[in-house]
Amino acid sequence: MIERVLENWLTNASERSYQVPFCQALTGMGQKVIHSTRHCAMEMGKDIIAQDDDGYIHVYQLKSLKGRKLTQSEYRSDIAPQLNSLILGKPIHPSIPENSKVKFAYIVMSGDINEEASREIDDLNRTLEQSNILTRVKTITFGELISLFSKNLHKFGPREPIHSKLFLELFLSNGKDFLPKEKLFSLLEVGMACDVPPTKTQTNEIISSAALICSLTASNYQMESNWFAEFECWGVYTICLMQFSQKWELSSKSIQTELDIALKSMYMSLEGLIDECLEREENITEGNALADSLLATYRRSHLLGLASLYLLWSETIGNIQQEKTLKIMSFIHSQIGKIAIWGESCVPFIFSYILYCRRSNEETSANKIIKELITTIIHRNSKGSNFPCPSPYYSATDCISLQFSLPDSEVREDFTNSSYTLYPLILLMTQFGLRNELVLSET
Amino acid sequence: MLPHFYSANQKLRERIEESIRLRSQEKSGAFNIPAKILFEGDQFGVIRDNGDEDISPLKKLEGSTVITKEDMSNNKKIIGETIDEIAEQFAKQQSSMILSELSKTPNQIDGKDKPLVDAILEALEVMLIDFDENGSAIMPTLVMNPVLFEKAKDIFVLADKDPKIKNKFDSLMERKKREWNDRESTRKLVD
């Protein structure tokens, strides 16, 4: 079953879909991934740059063929022009030493290559040899990718029926809703479980297999351009990776590459979401417009938090584009006054905005929203309230089901006079020097 | 795609559509007409007791409205108004369709130059009336325009007081009971 799922996934996958598990597989093979493209306008002609233990550089160009065969004409029109850059263009990257040599240039394709195209590559390699150029062009085709990916998945993928069921549920989801994170956590927990401390090889295999499971899970969400679900998927993977590392007391250096790849995937998903947001301007409606009129304020809370997070993250990694930053800031400011919280699981999104305000010297806005948040939670969880604020253990979907008494609502608790986030918010107010206002709020 | 709330959106959409359906039935007076789901096929047929067959294709009813961005900010108002507006459109189409189909049936009564009581009795005469286990008639719903309704609502009170009308009504009910008994006794339980 695993192989059928893999084949199905790879046949439909875009370059972006199989890029991360491919990077993780390279790490598992002992290569250090130096660069992995964001597939942005500034293409360097090299999707992945990796370095082996001998210091040689390997460059990879990914192609999505959807299971087809690469024809000679396609090779000449599409691939050949990029090969010059792949072979002869010196990879420019701060982490690549000046005198590094490109040993192999790979064309990685989710399909096969026909004989004529294969012959052209052989001819090219002969020409390179005769010209005393070190680099050789190799191909990694569909079957080789399947072998590479399935090797570890057989060992560490789902085996028990219950886990196979979870896996299939995730893989076959429609991709439009929120990611069912509990299911993914369960699956990764099982896949990354060890009875004894894993060896280095086993660690690489486990991590590689977990990345592949996440990619398979994220595939339908990617097809729907469900950026937030992708973001959460790689977030779950990152947490599981850190948990695994902590459990077996692995050094941070040993998982740094994998962590970087996962965090980059998260950032890219977030960027995709923000770009779409800016493109759509004020039209944030999704699905049935009438039903959505009841959900739009919650979507705004999501976007406010995620846009704030994106700005903070971009600043941290030094990816600041002035014009885009101004547009995002304008978008953030336009959402204030139009947001609502579905439950306490919304608080992290608001907190993200508070952090952004504090970083941008907009303390007044930050202070105002903390006070409003505290007031809202107290008011909604007071005795007699018929619009409670469920705890952070309930997702947005659960809270909305409760609010509108939708069928299959799973919320059974009473939230009167209880809150998980009130105390930390009050501490935050104190830290921000708003103790006096807190007293006033209480009265 | 922005964060969708897909399952919540779907469930809310179903609830809104159900409200539109119920409201349109109320408005069209069609709430007592039994509804059936057609799982297969693209036509619907009726075979009457007298052997008449009536086949009709499925007809599409649709309603639409425009919701602006400004409207979206006042969601309670816009949902209520939209349900009413679309239900009204459906109700008109449903009533028009029902009346159009009814006009094709042989069971039409010309109420012109006739006292209302007689017209109603004649209408009941051509209708199938069932009875419950206590022998009481399960009276059908008569759909009429509001002006006629005002005149008609006192008819059954009058019928009790006027012996002539009462006699006519009672004989009618006896005939209907006999028809019902015949139908029940000739009903095929097993094929």
XYZ file of C-alpha atoms in Angstrom:
634
model
C 0.000 0.000 0.000
C 2.787 2.410 0.902
C 4.362 2.113 -2.521
C 1.042 2.681 -4.281
C 0.481 5.772 -2.192
C 4.029 6.955 -2.959
C 3.571 6.389 -6.674
C 0.243 8.177 -6.636
C 1.757 11.086 -4.742
C 4.865 11.412 -6.869
C 2.862 11.206 -10.095
C 0.837 14.238 -9.019
C 3.554 16.078 -7.133
C 4.961 19.437 -8.135
C 8.643 20.223 -7.613
C 7.772 21.986 -4.392
C 5.891 18.921 -3.114
C 8.778 16.498 -3.269
C 11.547 18.998 -2.669
C 11.561 18.755 1.136
C 11.550 14.947 1.451
C 14.214 14.860 -1.274
C 16.367 17.270 0.746
C 15.843 15.159 3.837
C 16.785 12.029 1.871
C 20.007 13.751 0.709
C 20.803 14.596 4.330
C 20.157 10.975 5.172
C 22.686 9.998 2.487
C 25.334 12.135 4.163
C 25.092 15.252 2.001
C 24.740 18.673 3.574
C 21.976 20.696 1.958
C 23.267 24.245 1.560
C 20.514 25.787 -0.516
C 16.944 24.837 -1.316
C 15.042 27.127 -3.622
C 11.940 29.098 -2.725
C 10.826 28.776 -6.383
C 10.665 32.542 -6.581
C 11.256 34.943 -9.468
C 14.989 34.928 -8.857
C 15.783 31.395 -9.974
C 19.433 30.457 -9.860
C 18.849 27.433 -12.116
C 19.703 25.202 -9.214
C 16.878 24.075 -7.019
C 19.087 22.342 -4.462
C 22.775 22.711 -3.718
C 24.385 20.125 -1.457
C 27.903 19.293 -0.387
C 29.259 15.832 0.228
C 31.783 14.779 2.872
C 34.649 15.237 0.399
C 33.718 18.857 -0.120
C 32.334 18.378 -3.636
C 29.208 20.266 -4.609
C 26.177 18.473 -6.021
C 23.514 20.571 -7.715
C 19.994 19.395 -8.392
C 17.365 20.682 -10.775
C 13.907 19.320 -10.003
C 11.317 18.661 -12.687
C 7.713 17.632 -12.323
C 6.780 15.302 -15.175
C 3.656 13.842 -13.515
C 4.799 10.308 -14.382
C 5.436 11.043 -18.081
C 8.567 10.379 -20.087
C 10.864 13.278 -20.862
C 11.084 13.480 -24.638
C 14.024 14.675 -26.681
C 12.202 17.824 -27.822
C 11.236 18.619 -24.269
C 14.807 18.042 -23.147
C 16.085 20.416 -25.821
C 13.537 23.172 -25.177
C 13.174 22.918 -21.417
C 16.168 21.240 -19.776
C 19.132 21.868 -22.071
C 19.047 25.677 -21.731
C 19.176 25.282 -17.958
C 22.037 22.788 -18.052
C 24.574 25.449 -18.909
C 23.752 27.269 -15.740
C 23.662 23.988 -13.839
C 27.048 22.827 -15.044
C 29.021 25.934 -15.749
C 27.417 28.517 -13.476
C 29.389 28.668 -10.278
C 27.003 28.224 -7.366
C 27.015 31.479 -5.438
C 26.173 31.077 -1.784
C 27.731 32.402 1.412
C 28.148 28.836 2.705
C 29.984 27.595 -0.406
C 33.765 28.040 -0.301
C 35.342 29.938 -3.214
C 37.245 27.030 -4.699
C 34.445 24.458 -4.481
C 33.865 22.268 -7.494
C 30.563 21.002 -8.849
C 30.977 17.252 -9.204
C 27.527 16.211 -10.306
C 24.610 18.073 -11.761
C 21.419 16.086 -11.380
C 18.181 16.365 -13.253
C 15.647 14.971 -10.823
C 12.340 14.128 -12.442
C 9.060 12.644 -11.287
C 8.904 10.688 -14.534
C 11.218 8.813 -16.887
C 13.460 9.770 -19.757
C 13.224 8.416 -23.263
C 16.160 6.957 -25.113
C 16.810 9.951 -27.337
C 16.932 12.378 -24.426
C 19.101 9.948 -22.470
C 21.478 9.761 -25.425
C 21.735 13.560 -25.549
C 22.800 13.579 -21.898
C 25.419 10.872 -22.601
C 26.741 12.963 -25.482
C 26.897 15.989 -23.214
C 28.875 14.082 -20.613
C 31.351 12.927 -23.261
C 31.774 16.524 -24.386
C 32.360 17.650 -20.798
C 34.952 14.904 -20.321
C 36.754 15.849 -23.487
C 36.731 19.487 -22.353
C 38.261 18.499 -19.002
C 35.276 19.821 -17.125
C 34.814 17.971 -13.855
C 31.025 18.120 -13.741
C 28.933 15.254 -15.031
C 25.177 15.289 -15.616
C 23.130 12.530 -14.063
C 19.436 11.817 -13.912
C 17.306 10.626 -11.042
C 14.078 9.248 -12.427
C 10.707 8.216 -11.066
C 11.661 4.685 -10.116
C 14.822 5.834 -8.354
C 12.871 8.429 -6.403
C 10.347 5.791 -5.346
C 13.184 3.499 -4.196
C 14.822 6.344 -2.319
C 11.634 7.346 -0.548
C 10.187 3.904 0.134
C 13.380 2.489 1.609
C 12.899 4.213 4.946
C 9.140 4.345 4.818
C 8.962 0.560 4.912
C 10.929 0.562 8.134
C 9.430 3.568 9.858
C 6.142 4.219 8.097
C 2.703 3.076 9.324
C 2.433 -0.679 9.701
C -0.426 -1.362 12.108
C -3.914 -1.112 10.538
C -4.917 1.740 12.830
C -1.925 3.814 11.761
C -2.434 2.910 8.114
C -6.018 4.166 8.500
C -4.770 7.452 9.980
C -2.233 7.776 7.191
C -4.809 7.176 4.469
C -7.277 9.596 6.086
C -4.643 12.309 5.973
C -3.478 11.437 2.474
C -7.029 11.327 1.099
C -8.345 14.465 2.812
C -9.897 17.057 0.511
C -7.160 19.527 1.346
C -9.499 22.466 1.945
C -10.025 22.294 5.684
C -7.607 22.772 8.564
C -4.976 20.099 8.994
C -6.093 17.480 11.551
C -2.957 17.976 13.601
C -3.740 15.331 16.217
C -3.762 12.652 13.527
C -0.441 13.797 12.108
C 1.100 13.955 15.574
C -0.070 10.394 16.272
C 1.396 9.171 12.999
C 4.755 10.860 13.486
C 4.931 9.767 17.106
C 4.585 6.152 16.010
C 7.010 6.531 13.109
C 9.661 8.196 15.252
C 9.329 5.830 18.201
C 12.436 3.873 19.223
C 12.926 1.437 22.082
C 16.677 2.050 22.249
C 18.810 5.083 21.383
C 18.973 5.216 17.588
C 22.268 5.081 15.701
C 23.260 7.936 13.425
C 22.048 5.993 10.390
C 18.763 5.148 12.075
C 18.308 8.793 13.118
C 18.739 9.911 9.519
C 16.331 7.259 8.284
C 13.711 8.118 10.904
C 13.893 11.827 10.208
C 13.834 11.259 6.458
C 10.824 8.975 6.759
C 8.967 11.483 8.961
C 9.586 14.224 6.388
C 8.181 12.005 3.680
C 5.055 11.244 5.710
C 4.541 14.988 6.142
C 4.967 15.578 2.425
C 2.477 12.866 1.617
C 0.063 14.327 4.164
C 0.510 17.828 2.807
C 0.051 16.832 -0.836
C -3.696 17.495 -1.138
C -3.357 20.673 0.881
C -0.623 21.810 -1.506
C -2.802 21.064 -4.490
C -5.494 23.321 -3.010
C -2.882 25.972 -2.171
C -3.959 25.630 1.444
C -0.938 27.533 2.763
C -1.935 27.507 6.406
C -2.381 23.715 6.450
C 1.075 23.305 4.859
C 2.506 25.688 7.428
C 0.961 23.678 10.257
C 2.108 20.388 8.706
C 5.765 21.437 8.736
C 5.226 22.970 12.157
C 4.108 19.592 13.486
C 7.145 17.987 11.855
C 9.467 20.573 13.429
C 8.016 19.970 16.884
C 8.302 16.186 16.494
C 11.880 16.568 15.305
C 12.780 18.670 18.325
C 10.965 16.255 20.610
C 12.908 13.335 19.091
C 16.179 15.182 19.478
C 15.423 16.071 23.081
C 14.364 12.527 23.954
C 17.577 10.966 22.644
C 19.760 13.896 23.683
C 20.980 14.511 20.182
C 23.154 17.553 19.661
C 21.446 20.459 17.962
C 24.126 20.311 15.270
C 23.069 16.779 14.324
C 19.569 17.856 13.347
C 20.342 21.435 12.331
C 20.100 20.817 8.596
C 16.800 18.998 8.909
C 15.469 21.684 11.218
C 16.518 24.395 8.794
C 14.801 22.617 5.910
C 11.580 22.274 7.937
C 11.624 25.887 9.137
C 12.259 27.053 5.592
C 9.219 25.076 4.409
C 7.142 26.740 7.104
C 8.397 30.153 6.096
C 7.694 29.485 2.413
C 4.138 28.407 3.189
C 3.605 31.500 5.294
C 4.997 33.627 2.500
C 2.635 32.006 0.009
C -0.293 32.845 2.279
C 0.768 36.451 2.756
C 1.370 36.914 -0.973
C -2.117 35.624 -1.722
C -3.543 37.886 0.936
C -1.921 40.946 -0.587
C -3.037 39.934 -4.060
C -6.661 39.558 -2.970
C -6.658 42.871 -1.069
C -9.949 43.153 0.797
C -11.611 40.106 -0.777
C -10.997 37.500 1.910
C -14.161 35.464 1.325
C -13.812 31.698 0.988
C -16.460 29.118 0.144
C -20.132 29.967 0.352
C -20.263 33.757 0.786
C -23.376 33.782 2.955
C -22.063 31.197 5.404
C -18.696 32.897 5.255
C -20.146 36.185 6.483
C -20.324 34.489 9.891
C -16.697 33.345 9.687
C -14.920 36.313 8.115
C -13.986 37.955 11.447
C -12.272 34.755 12.557
C -10.357 34.581 9.287
C -9.187 38.142 9.877
C -7.863 37.127 13.301
C -5.928 34.315 11.635
C -4.494 36.601 8.991
C -3.640 39.348 11.468
C -1.580 36.905 13.525
C 0.063 35.205 10.548
C 0.944 38.463 8.804
C 2.503 39.752 12.042
C 4.420 36.491 12.404
C 5.665 36.770 8.819
C 7.022 40.268 9.401
C 8.736 39.257 12.634
C 10.234 36.152 11.011
C 11.388 38.026 7.909
C 13.121 40.556 10.107
C 14.853 37.765 12.012
C 16.208 36.083 8.883
C 17.030 39.363 7.182
C 14.542 38.961 4.344
C 13.109 42.460 4.320
C 11.541 43.896 1.199
C 10.557 47.465 1.955
C 7.594 47.798 -0.388
C 6.114 44.456 0.585
C 6.604 45.189 4.283
C 4.651 48.434 3.946
C 1.802 46.630 2.179
C 1.678 43.978 4.892
C 1.711 46.618 7.626
C -1.151 48.385 5.898
C -3.049 45.096 5.696
C -2.448 44.410 9.402
C -3.715 47.834 10.420
C -6.807 47.427 8.257
C -7.814 44.292 10.178
C -7.894 45.893 13.629
C -11.475 46.499 14.658
C -12.718 43.720 12.387
C -11.406 40.696 14.259
C -13.004 38.370 16.795
C -11.735 35.443 18.821
C -13.380 32.060 18.412
C -11.851 30.721 21.614
C -8.610 30.762 23.563
C -6.830 28.918 20.749
C -7.029 32.252 18.906
C -4.885 33.974 21.549
C -1.517 32.994 19.970
C -2.560 34.788 16.766
C -3.374 37.933 18.702
C -0.166 37.529 20.701
C 1.777 37.477 17.454
C 0.256 40.867 16.607
C 1.074 42.174 20.094
C 4.722 41.151 19.640
C 4.831 42.830 16.254
C 3.408 46.035 17.724
C 5.941 46.039 20.523
C 8.768 45.470 18.032
C 7.500 48.311 15.834
C 7.153 50.796 18.706
C 3.374 50.667 18.536
C 2.924 50.021 22.243
C -0.389 51.834 22.374
C -1.966 49.401 19.912
C -0.430 46.442 21.752
C -1.676 47.640 25.132
C -5.141 48.323 23.781
C -5.543 44.873 22.315
C -4.265 43.077 25.433
C -6.852 44.899 27.508
C -9.601 44.089 25.015
C -8.551 40.442 24.949
C -8.615 40.156 28.748
C -11.982 41.903 28.947
C -13.433 39.648 26.245
C -12.289 36.417 27.918
C -13.548 37.522 31.353
C -16.873 38.651 29.945
C -17.460 35.543 27.831
C -16.539 33.097 30.584
C -18.533 34.845 33.284
C -21.533 33.161 34.858
C -24.610 33.545 32.726
C -22.722 34.098 29.500
C -24.240 32.251 26.559
C -21.213 32.770 24.333
C -18.323 31.047 26.148
C -14.706 31.250 25.139
C -13.560 27.598 24.940
C -10.113 26.617 26.171
C -7.094 26.414 23.824
C -7.580 22.655 23.565
C -10.501 23.289 21.219
C -9.776 24.210 17.629
C -11.440 27.004 15.695
C -13.764 24.461 14.068
C -14.807 23.068 17.470
C -15.503 26.544 18.838
C -17.537 27.571 15.805
C -19.573 24.338 16.018
C -20.363 25.214 19.629
C -21.219 28.823 18.839
C -23.698 27.938 16.083
C -24.883 24.633 17.606
C -23.768 22.790 14.505
C -24.185 19.013 14.310
C -21.273 16.887 15.593
C -20.160 19.593 17.990
C -17.611 17.962 20.299
C -17.532 20.606 22.989
C -19.172 19.348 26.189
C -17.396 21.374 28.870
C -18.542 24.287 30.929
C -16.057 27.180 30.683
C -17.627 29.391 33.331
C -15.012 31.120 35.484
C -12.116 29.311 33.829
C -9.372 30.307 31.444
C -5.928 29.060 30.466
C -4.681 32.264 28.893
C -5.992 34.912 31.279
C -3.196 34.538 33.806
C -0.333 34.788 31.261
C -2.067 37.788 29.668
C -2.292 39.497 33.037
C 1.384 38.790 33.632
C 2.064 40.280 30.224
C 0.193 43.451 31.143
C 2.271 43.694 34.284
C 5.457 43.219 32.297
C 4.379 45.968 29.910
C 3.983 48.314 32.884
C 0.186 48.319 32.798
C -0.402 47.168 36.373
C -2.481 50.260 37.196
C -4.751 49.686 34.227
C -5.165 46.117 35.321
C -6.637 47.256 38.633
C -9.052 49.503 36.761
C -10.006 46.611 34.484
C -10.860 44.448 37.467
C -13.208 47.098 38.931
C -6.431 29.732 -0.327
C -6.828 31.643 2.905
C -7.686 29.754 6.136
C -11.002 28.323 4.983
C -12.992 26.943 7.958
C -14.234 24.509 5.324
C -16.285 22.093 7.446
C -17.884 24.934 9.421
C -18.662 26.746 6.156
C -20.274 23.617 4.725
C -22.427 23.014 7.817
C -23.525 26.632 8.016
C -24.331 26.558 4.303
C -26.509 23.466 4.829
C -28.302 25.177 7.677
C -28.960 28.286 5.586
C -30.200 26.180 2.666
C -32.519 24.260 4.985
C -33.907 27.559 6.293
C -34.496 28.710 2.713
C -36.249 25.444 1.904
C -38.542 25.601 4.921
C -39.300 29.281 4.453
C -40.109 28.792 0.774
C -42.459 25.934 1.648
C -44.247 28.138 4.158
C -44.598 30.918 1.637
C -45.759 28.670 -1.199
C -48.116 26.641 1.014
C -46.340 23.538 -0.216
C -45.313 22.395 3.258
C -47.900 19.652 3.343
C -47.007 18.199 -0.012
C -45.034 15.010 0.613
C -41.470 15.308 -0.618
C -39.447 12.431 -2.063
C -35.835 12.268 -3.110
C -35.258 10.931 -6.602
C -32.102 8.859 -6.358
C -31.981 7.752 -9.978
C -33.338 8.890 -13.301
C -34.266 12.269 -14.679
C -38.041 12.004 -14.860
C -40.909 11.619 -12.462
C -44.125 9.744 -13.216
C -47.546 9.385 -11.617
C -49.913 6.485 -12.389
C -53.430 7.270 -11.239
C -56.116 4.830 -10.140
C -57.921 5.296 -13.405
C -54.812 4.168 -15.277
C -53.766 7.624 -16.435
C -50.044 8.094 -16.639
C -48.316 11.394 -16.240
C -44.586 11.652 -16.884
C -42.786 14.899 -16.254
C -39.121 15.814 -16.453
C -37.316 17.392 -13.535
C -37.569 21.157 -13.452
C -34.943 23.428 -12.043
C -35.874 26.043 -9.499
C -33.292 28.652 -8.661
C -33.006 31.789 -6.675
C -30.221 34.334 -6.529
C -29.208 37.516 -4.835
C -26.271 39.885 -4.774
C -24.330 40.419 -1.578
C -21.879 43.306 -1.486
C -18.777 43.603 0.675
C -20.531 46.269 2.728
C -23.479 43.935 3.351
C -21.095 41.251 4.664
C -20.235 43.319 7.726
C -23.797 43.032 8.994
C -24.070 39.293 8.721
C -27.182 38.665 10.836
C -29.224 41.133 8.808
C -27.905 39.965 5.474
C -28.517 36.286 6.211
C -32.093 36.916 7.347
C -32.844 39.130 4.358
C -31.197 36.753 1.905
C -33.113 33.750 3.219
C -36.369 35.692 2.842
C -35.514 36.958 -0.605
C -34.450 33.605 -2.016
C -37.323 31.796 -0.263
C -39.713 34.251 -1.900
C -38.234 33.507 -5.316
C -38.487 29.770 -4.728
C -42.028 30.061 -3.377
C -43.189 31.936 -6.477
C -41.610 29.401 -8.786
C -42.950 26.480 -6.759
C -46.493 27.867 -6.647
C -46.423 28.644 -10.344
C -45.151 25.143 -11.102
C -47.704 23.455 -8.854
C -50.585 25.455 -10.309
C -49.363 24.777 -13.830
C -49.226 21.025 -13.159
C -52.586 21.067 -11.423
C -54.189 22.800 -14.369
C -53.243 19.811 -16.535
C -55.091 17.343 -14.327
C -58.694 16.344 -15.106
C -59.736 17.194 -11.554
C -60.510 20.801 -12.132
C -63.495 22.547 -10.705
C -64.940 25.652 -12.258
C -66.031 27.727 -9.296
C -67.666 30.453 -11.367
C -71.381 31.146 -10.759
C -71.359 28.657 -7.934
C -71.738 29.206 -4.204
C -68.398 28.747 -2.480
C -69.763 25.887 -0.353
C -70.714 23.911 -3.444
C -67.357 24.591 -5.079
C -65.538 23.335 -1.986
C -67.725 20.233 -1.757
C -67.106 19.556 -5.447
C -63.357 19.950 -4.883
C -63.455 17.482 -1.983
C -65.466 15.100 -4.158
C -62.618 14.670 -6.656
C -59.910 14.378 -4.012
C -58.619 11.238 -2.343
C -59.317 11.381 1.364
C -57.697 8.938 3.782
C -58.914 7.969 7.234
C -56.996 7.166 10.382
C -57.343 4.093 12.644
C -60.142 5.803 14.571
C -62.129 6.288 11.410
C -61.612 10.042 11.350
C -60.958 11.683 8.036
C -57.483 13.077 7.402
C -58.701 16.176 5.679
C -56.591 17.495 2.795
C -55.160 20.985 2.664
C -56.989 23.418 0.484
C -54.729 26.123 -0.872
C -56.497 29.319 -1.762
C -55.786 32.987 -2.143
C -56.142 35.202 0.951
C -59.393 36.826 -0.228
C -61.054 33.481 -0.780
C -59.646 32.201 2.477
C -61.455 34.910 4.420
C -64.741 33.818 2.864
C -64.007 30.115 3.153
C -62.880 29.917 6.758
C -66.410 30.173 8.096
C -67.811 27.596 5.670
C -67.221 24.589 7.913
C -68.839 26.366 10.841
C -71.839 27.163 8.661
C -71.916 23.599 7.412
C -72.644 22.371 10.926
C -75.507 24.803 11.385
C -77.149 24.443 7.962
C -78.817 20.971 7.761
C -78.759 20.919 3.942
C -75.035 21.587 3.775
C -74.403 19.212 6.680
C -76.266 16.434 4.853
C -74.254 17.012 1.690
C -71.013 17.020 3.658
C -71.893 13.886 5.641
C -72.867 11.935 2.475
C -69.652 13.029 0.887
C -67.671 11.781 3.869
C -69.513 8.457 3.829
C -68.692 8.016 0.133
C -65.081 8.910 0.805
C -64.952 6.402 3.676
C -66.298 3.670 1.402
C -63.761 4.587 -1.285
C -61.025 4.436 1.307
C -62.205 1.042 2.594
C -62.210 -0.257 -0.995
C -58.718 1.035 -1.550
C -57.475 -0.511 1.646
C -59.030 -3.892 0.935
C -57.650 -4.032 -2.608
C -54.212 -2.797 -1.590
C -51.512 -5.228 -2.662
C -49.404 -6.151 0.353
C -47.211 -8.634 -1.423
C -46.456 -8.835 -5.135
